[in-house]
Amino acid sequence: GRYTALESAKNYLNSCAPNAVLFTNGDNDTFPLWYAQEVEGVRTDIRVVNLSLLNTDWYIDQMKRRAYQSAPLPISLKYEQFVQGQRDYIPVYESIKNPVDIGKVMEFITSDRAEAKVRMGSGDMSNFVPTKNLIIPVDSAKVLSNGTLDKKYAPNLLKSVDWALGDKDYMLKSEIIILDLLANFKWDRPVYFAITVGGDSYINLEKYFRLDGLAYRFVPMINERKDGQIGSIDTDILYENLMNKFVWGNLNDKRVYLDENNLRMTMNLRNNFSRLAESLLDEGKRDSAVKVLDRCIEVMPHETVPYNVFILGIAEGYYRAGEIQKATAIVEKMKSLTLEELDYYFALKPEYQSSVETEVKRAMAVLQEINRLTRQYNQTELN
């Protein structure tokens, strides 16, 4: 009765706009998506691109071909330019400090001219990335007309995406292909990164991400957050995806066993619910925010998905919305669970204490957050 693999796959795919490119990384965010597309016929307009496999020539060659409803990826490199042994990785030598158009950078990376190459430690000559500062031009009219950005964001629309590669001193073949795609997609096709991909694979583009569900969409608008979370939020899009499109695979069925992989995924889901509710409250949409919070509790109750630190964002949303009783029920439960954990850890013999040091610190951090919440929202007795 557990359908979380298939239904999570549907949620990844349904986070994306039509004809999207979705970069994924590992087993859990790739193979179920392939199954959903190949067997169930779900969202075959989306091209799932596994970044691990994108380091192989045969897979890049596949990406340059049509698959079901998905057009070929706009990759300009020819087979002989990415065949195994060619550009498996190339160094980054910042010979140019000023930002350079990404198309010009790709021309340099693929050039056979002597000045476009450096000698490696092996003695071989290799192409290199000549700058860490890149520019992607933005066609303002196109991104507003094709839905990349809603017209309400026109004042925030950038004339170009300027970003730096950061402290990278080399680029893998998969990253070169991403650069090639960004040099050639012309904002015609939505580009997404799965939220489970991890920071190293985002090639420092995070400040241009928007959270649309289980994927971040690359958009020509800067995301400015102070809470350390990735991605701006368009509440209309995220609400539609979380509340109307997402399916839950019997997460709330007490007869279904949820293993560690399933429970890890629920952390992302609870975080998305709390972030959406927070954004709705910021916009003055209290009733919608409460519906979002209630939905989170409905599909992931404590009885099947035990509360952890990510439930505190839901509690804070309830406090902000004035739903004190619902918030306090969560906080009371988390307080009891956390104190029980600490009782256990502190009851261990001294020689075993060091093995649970991380868990103790985590539990203490939860208590500190509960302390903050109850103080900030005037729950004096509980505080």
C-alpha positions as semicolon CSV with decimal commas, in nm:
position;residue;x (nm);y (nm);z (nm)
1;G;0,000;0,000;0,000
2;R;0,297;0,234;-0,008
3;Y;0,309;0,439;-0,331
4;T;0,553;0,707;-0,221
5;A;0,814;0,628;-0,490
6;L;0,571;0,669;-0,780
7;E;0,380;0,959;-0,629
8;S;0,694;1,148;-0,527
9;A;0,808;1,104;-0,888
10;K;0,481;1,257;-1,006
11;N;0,537;1,545;-0,764
12;Y;0,885;1,613;-0,903
13;L;0,747;1,612;-1,257
14;N;0,438;1,816;-1,172
15;S;0,652;2,081;-1,006
16;C;0,764;2,172;-1,360
17;A;0,607;2,379;-1,635
18;P;0,546;2,217;-1,976
19;N;0,847;2,110;-2,187
20;A;1,086;2,159;-1,896
21;V;1,441;2,039;-1,845
22;L;1,477;1,889;-1,496
23;F;1,826;1,822;-1,359
24;T;1,840;1,539;-1,106
25;N;2,132;1,377;-0,930
26;G;2,095;1,035;-0,773
27;D;1,882;0,724;-0,748
28;N;1,578;0,848;-0,559
29;D;1,524;1,164;-0,763
30;T;1,584;0,992;-1,101
31;F;1,474;0,629;-1,132
32;P;1,116;0,674;-1,002
33;L;1,076;0,965;-1,246
34;W;1,190;0,746;-1,535
35;Y;0,942;0,479;-1,426
36;A;0,659;0,735;-1,408
37;Q;0,738;0,853;-1,760
38;E;0,823;0,520;-1,927
39;V;0,557;0,298;-1,769
40;E;0,283;0,529;-1,644
41;G;0,316;0,787;-1,923
42;V;0,335;1,078;-1,676
43;R;0,464;1,413;-1,807
44;T;0,666;1,280;-2,099
45;D;0,710;1,642;-2,212
46;I;0,978;1,684;-1,943
47;R;1,339;1,585;-2,004
48;V;1,486;1,436;-1,688
49;V;1,864;1,492;-1,698
50;N;2,068;1,288;-1,451
51;L;2,379;1,489;-1,366
52;S;2,586;1,182;-1,276
53;L;2,525;1,026;-1,617
54;L;2,577;1,361;-1,788
55;N;2,950;1,296;-1,746
56;T;2,928;1,018;-2,010
57;D;2,933;1,063;-2,387
58;W;2,654;0,812;-2,464
59;Y;2,412;0,987;-2,227
60;I;2,486;1,335;-2,364
61;D;2,423;1,189;-2,709
62;Q;2,082;1,067;-2,588
63;M;2,002;1,415;-2,456
64;K;2,055;1,552;-2,807
65;R;1,772;1,333;-2,937
66;R;1,396;1,364;-2,905
67;A;1,227;1,147;-2,639
68;Y;0,847;1,113;-2,644
69;Q;0,709;1,469;-2,627
70;S;1,044;1,615;-2,516
71;A;1,245;1,799;-2,779
72;P;1,623;1,748;-2,790
73;L;1,825;1,954;-2,545
74;P;1,985;2,262;-2,702
75;I;2,340;2,127;-2,677
76;S;2,579;2,273;-2,934
77;L;2,880;2,048;-2,866
78;K;2,942;1,786;-3,134
79;Y;3,002;1,422;-3,037
80;E;3,376;1,442;-3,098
81;Q;3,391;1,739;-2,858
82;F;3,244;1,546;-2,562
83;V;3,345;1,188;-2,641
84;Q;3,514;1,008;-2,352
85;G;3,862;1,155;-2,306
86;Q;3,758;1,495;-2,443
87;R;3,668;1,765;-2,190
88;D;3,603;1,512;-1,913
89;Y;3,698;1,804;-1,693
90;I;3,866;2,134;-1,772
91;P;4,044;2,381;-1,544
92;V;3,917;2,727;-1,459
93;Y;4,189;2,989;-1,511
94;E;4,061;3,338;-1,448
95;S;4,252;3,515;-1,725
96;I;3,961;3,759;-1,767
97;K;3,817;3,939;-1,464
98;N;3,527;4,113;-1,636
99;P;3,197;3,927;-1,692
100;V;3,178;3,750;-2,028
101;D;2,876;3,642;-2,232
102;I;2,820;3,269;-2,177
103;G;2,805;3,210;-2,552
104;K;3,156;3,355;-2,594
105;V;3,280;3,138;-2,307
106;M;3,141;2,825;-2,476
107;E;3,309;2,923;-2,803
108;F;3,638;2,949;-2,615
109;I;3,589;2,617;-2,434
110;T;3,528;2,436;-2,763
111;S;3,796;2,617;-2,966
112;D;4,094;2,434;-3,116
113;R;4,306;2,751;-3,116
114;A;4,633;2,734;-2,923
115;E;4,547;3,040;-2,710
116;A;4,232;2,859;-2,585
117;K;4,438;2,581;-2,428
118;V;4,677;2,530;-2,138
119;R;4,924;2,255;-2,062
120;M;4,812;2,015;-1,790
121;G;5,035;1,837;-1,537
122;S;5,024;1,530;-1,762
123;G;5,174;1,734;-2,044
124;D;4,853;1,725;-2,249
125;M;4,693;2,045;-2,378
126;S;4,343;2,122;-2,251
127;N;4,077;2,382;-2,308
128;F;3,997;2,594;-2,003
129;V;3,730;2,827;-1,869
130;P;3,882;3,177;-1,901
131;T;3,660;3,355;-1,644
132;K;3,453;3,292;-1,334
133;N;3,209;3,573;-1,418
134;L;2,941;3,484;-1,672
135;I;2,649;3,665;-1,834
136;I;2,328;3,517;-1,975
137;P;2,131;3,775;-2,176
138;V;1,759;3,800;-2,097
139;D;1,491;3,858;-2,361
140;S;1,250;4,056;-2,141
141;A;0,953;4,037;-2,376
142;K;0,993;3,661;-2,420
143;V;1,020;3,569;-2,050
144;L;0,708;3,773;-1,969
145;S;0,507;3,635;-2,261
146;N;0,599;3,267;-2,223
147;G;0,535;3,246;-1,849
148;T;0,893;3,227;-1,724
149;L;0,792;3,519;-1,503
150;D;0,446;3,656;-1,440
151;K;0,397;4,017;-1,550
152;K;0,360;4,119;-1,183
153;Y;0,736;4,060;-1,152
154;A;0,824;4,289;-1,443
155;P;0,984;4,549;-1,208
156;N;1,221;4,276;-1,077
157;L;1,310;4,137;-1,420
158;L;1,683;4,145;-1,494
159;K;1,833;4,256;-1,823
160;S;2,088;3,980;-1,785
161;V;2,175;3,704;-1,540
162;D;2,524;3,780;-1,409
163;W;2,681;3,523;-1,184
164;A;3,016;3,398;-1,065
165;L;3,135;3,037;-1,052
166;G;3,274;3,101;-0,704
167;D;3,575;2,905;-0,588
168;K;3,560;2,639;-0,860
169;D;3,901;2,562;-1,009
170;Y;3,775;2,303;-1,259
171;M;3,448;2,201;-1,427
172;L;3,325;1,849;-1,493
173;K;3,182;1,746;-1,830
174;S;2,829;1,759;-1,685
175;E;2,884;2,122;-1,578
176;I;3,019;2,212;-1,922
177;I;2,700;2,069;-2,074
178;I;2,489;2,277;-1,833
179;L;2,679;2,588;-1,944
180;D;2,624;2,489;-2,307
181;L;2,250;2,448;-2,249
182;L;2,229;2,786;-2,071
183;A;2,415;2,945;-2,361
184;N;2,164;2,809;-2,611
185;F;1,821;2,771;-2,447
186;K;1,727;3,135;-2,518
187;W;1,462;3,124;-2,239
188;D;1,245;2,908;-2,466
189;R;1,243;2,614;-2,227
190;P;1,191;2,605;-1,848
191;V;1,502;2,489;-1,660
192;Y;1,471;2,325;-1,318
193;F;1,700;2,166;-1,060
194;A;1,556;1,905;-0,823
195;I;1,570;2,034;-0,464
196;T;1,755;1,714;-0,369
197;V;2,041;1,774;-0,615
198;G;2,266;1,955;-0,364
199;G;2,458;2,279;-0,369
200;D;2,764;2,166;-0,564
201;S;2,553;2,091;-0,872
202;Y;2,377;2,429;-0,875
203;I;2,698;2,590;-1,015
204;N;2,631;2,891;-0,791
205;L;2,299;2,985;-0,957
206;E;2,092;2,959;-0,637
207;K;2,014;3,330;-0,612
208;Y;1,815;3,296;-0,935
209;F;1,607;3,000;-0,815
210;R;1,234;2,994;-0,745
211;L;1,083;2,713;-0,537
212;D;0,797;2,555;-0,735
213;G;0,762;2,232;-0,533
214;L;1,023;1,957;-0,545
215;A;1,223;2,158;-0,797
216;Y;1,375;2,504;-0,826
217;R;1,309;2,695;-1,148
218;F;1,590;2,909;-1,288
219;V;1,440;3,256;-1,343
220;P;1,586;3,598;-1,439
221;M;1,507;3,752;-1,101
222;I;1,719;3,772;-0,788
223;N;1,599;3,584;-0,482
224;E;1,689;3,781;-0,172
225;R;1,635;3,582;0,148
226;K;1,780;3,627;0,494
227;D;1,677;3,288;0,638
228;G;1,932;3,077;0,451
229;Q;1,666;2,897;0,247
230;I;1,702;2,865;-0,131
231;G;1,451;3,008;-0,375
232;S;1,195;3,284;-0,397
233;I;0,828;3,182;-0,389
234;D;0,543;3,263;-0,623
235;T;0,254;3,171;-0,393
236;D;0,011;3,112;-0,682
237;I;0,239;2,850;-0,840
238;L;0,350;2,677;-0,520
239;Y;-0,006;2,670;-0,381
240;E;-0,140;2,512;-0,700
241;N;0,134;2,249;-0,700
242;L;0,128;2,157;-0,330
243;M;-0,246;2,176;-0,275
244;N;-0,393;2,058;-0,606
245;K;-0,133;1,865;-0,804
246;F;0,077;1,679;-0,546
247;V;-0,016;1,326;-0,437
248;W;0,097;1,157;-0,119
249;G;0,132;0,780;-0,163
250;N;-0,054;0,688;0,158
251;L;0,181;0,882;0,386
252;N;-0,108;0,918;0,631
253;D;-0,210;0,551;0,633
254;K;-0,119;0,393;0,969
255;R;-0,093;0,049;0,803
256;V;0,192;0,168;0,577
257;Y;0,553;0,142;0,694
258;L;0,769;0,443;0,608
259;D;1,140;0,364;0,600
260;E;1,426;0,608;0,648
261;N;1,431;0,720;0,282
262;N;1,061;0,803;0,293
263;L;1,093;0,991;0,620
264;R;1,383;1,197;0,485
265;M;1,168;1,306;0,190
266;T;0,894;1,425;0,427
267;M;1,137;1,681;0,570
268;N;1,144;1,855;0,231
269;L;0,767;1,839;0,205
270;R;0,703;1,984;0,552
271;N;0,956;2,257;0,483
272;N;0,775;2,346;0,158
273;F;0,440;2,364;0,335
274;S;0,579;2,593;0,607
275;R;0,755;2,818;0,354
276;L;0,438;2,851;0,147
277;A;0,230;2,933;0,455
278;E;0,489;3,190;0,564
279;S;0,477;3,361;0,223
280;L;0,097;3,362;0,217
281;L;0,089;3,522;0,563
282;D;0,340;3,783;0,443
283;E;0,091;3,862;0,162
284;G;-0,199;3,889;0,406
285;K;-0,366;3,567;0,284
286;R;-0,438;3,418;0,625
287;D;-0,716;3,180;0,523
288;S;-0,508;3,025;0,246
289;A;-0,213;2,990;0,482
290;V;-0,426;2,801;0,736
291;K;-0,550;2,567;0,462
292;V;-0,187;2,494;0,369
293;L;-0,092;2,422;0,731
294;D;-0,397;2,201;0,784
295;R;-0,316;2,010;0,466
296;C;0,037;1,943;0,591
297;I;-0,096;1,791;0,914
298;E;-0,358;1,593;0,720
299;V;-0,118;1,424;0,478
300;M;0,173;1,384;0,725
301;P;0,029;1,333;1,074
302;H;0,256;1,255;1,367
303;E;0,114;0,903;1,389
304;T;0,274;0,804;1,057
305;V;0,542;1,073;1,007
306;P;0,677;1,146;1,356
307;Y;0,726;1,512;1,432
308;N;1,079;1,647;1,404
309;V;1,237;1,991;1,387
310;F;1,067;2,066;1,052
311;I;0,724;2,062;1,216
312;L;0,817;2,375;1,413
313;G;0,781;2,583;1,097
314;I;0,420;2,461;1,079
315;A;0,368;2,553;1,444
316;E;0,503;2,903;1,384
317;G;0,271;2,942;1,086
318;Y;-0,026;2,855;1,307
319;Y;0,091;3,103;1,573
320;R;0,124;3,378;1,312
321;A;-0,222;3,297;1,176
322;G;-0,374;3,319;1,526
323;E;-0,448;2,944;1,542
324;I;-0,302;2,920;1,892
325;Q;-0,460;2,587;1,989
326;K;-0,325;2,408;1,678
327;A;0,020;2,560;1,726
328;T;0,037;2,474;2,093
329;A;-0,067;2,111;2,029
330;I;0,238;2,073;1,803
331;V;0,472;2,251;2,043
332;E;0,352;2,043;2,341
333;K;0,409;1,723;2,146
334;M;0,757;1,830;2,034
335;K;0,844;1,934;2,390
336;S;0,746;1,592;2,525
337;L;0,926;1,401;2,251
338;T;1,243;1,605;2,290
339;L;1,255;1,577;2,668
340;E;1,205;1,200;2,642
341;E;1,497;1,181;2,399
342;L;1,720;1,382;2,632
343;D;1,621;1,167;2,931
344;Y;1,737;0,864;2,735
345;Y;2,064;1,020;2,617
346;F;2,156;1,145;2,965
347;A;2,075;0,802;3,117
348;L;2,348;0,634;2,912
349;K;2,671;0,534;3,080
350;P;2,949;0,795;3,045
351;E;3,146;0,586;2,796
352;Y;2,849;0,596;2,554
353;Q;2,772;0,968;2,590
354;S;3,005;1,077;2,311
355;S;2,826;0,856;2,057
356;V;2,504;1,060;2,095
357;E;2,664;1,402;2,118
358;T;2,517;1,515;1,786
359;E;2,168;1,397;1,886
360;V;2,194;1,581;2,218
361;K;2,292;1,905;2,045
362;R;2,004;1,864;1,798
363;A;1,753;1,805;2,079
364;M;1,882;2,107;2,271
365;A;1,847;2,319;1,955
366;V;1,484;2,206;1,925
367;L;1,419;2,313;2,285
368;Q;1,579;2,649;2,215
369;E;1,350;2,696;1,913
370;I;1,045;2,600;2,120
371;N;1,161;2,853;2,379
372;R;1,182;3,122;2,111
373;L;0,839;3,040;1,965
374;T;0,657;3,038;2,297
375;R;0,826;3,361;2,406
376;Q;0,772;3,541;2,073
377;Y;0,404;3,446;2,054
378;N;0,332;3,519;2,421
379;Q;0,265;3,164;2,539
380;T;0,386;3,257;2,884
381;E;0,290;2,947;3,081
382;L;0,431;2,706;2,821
383;N;0,747;2,917;2,787
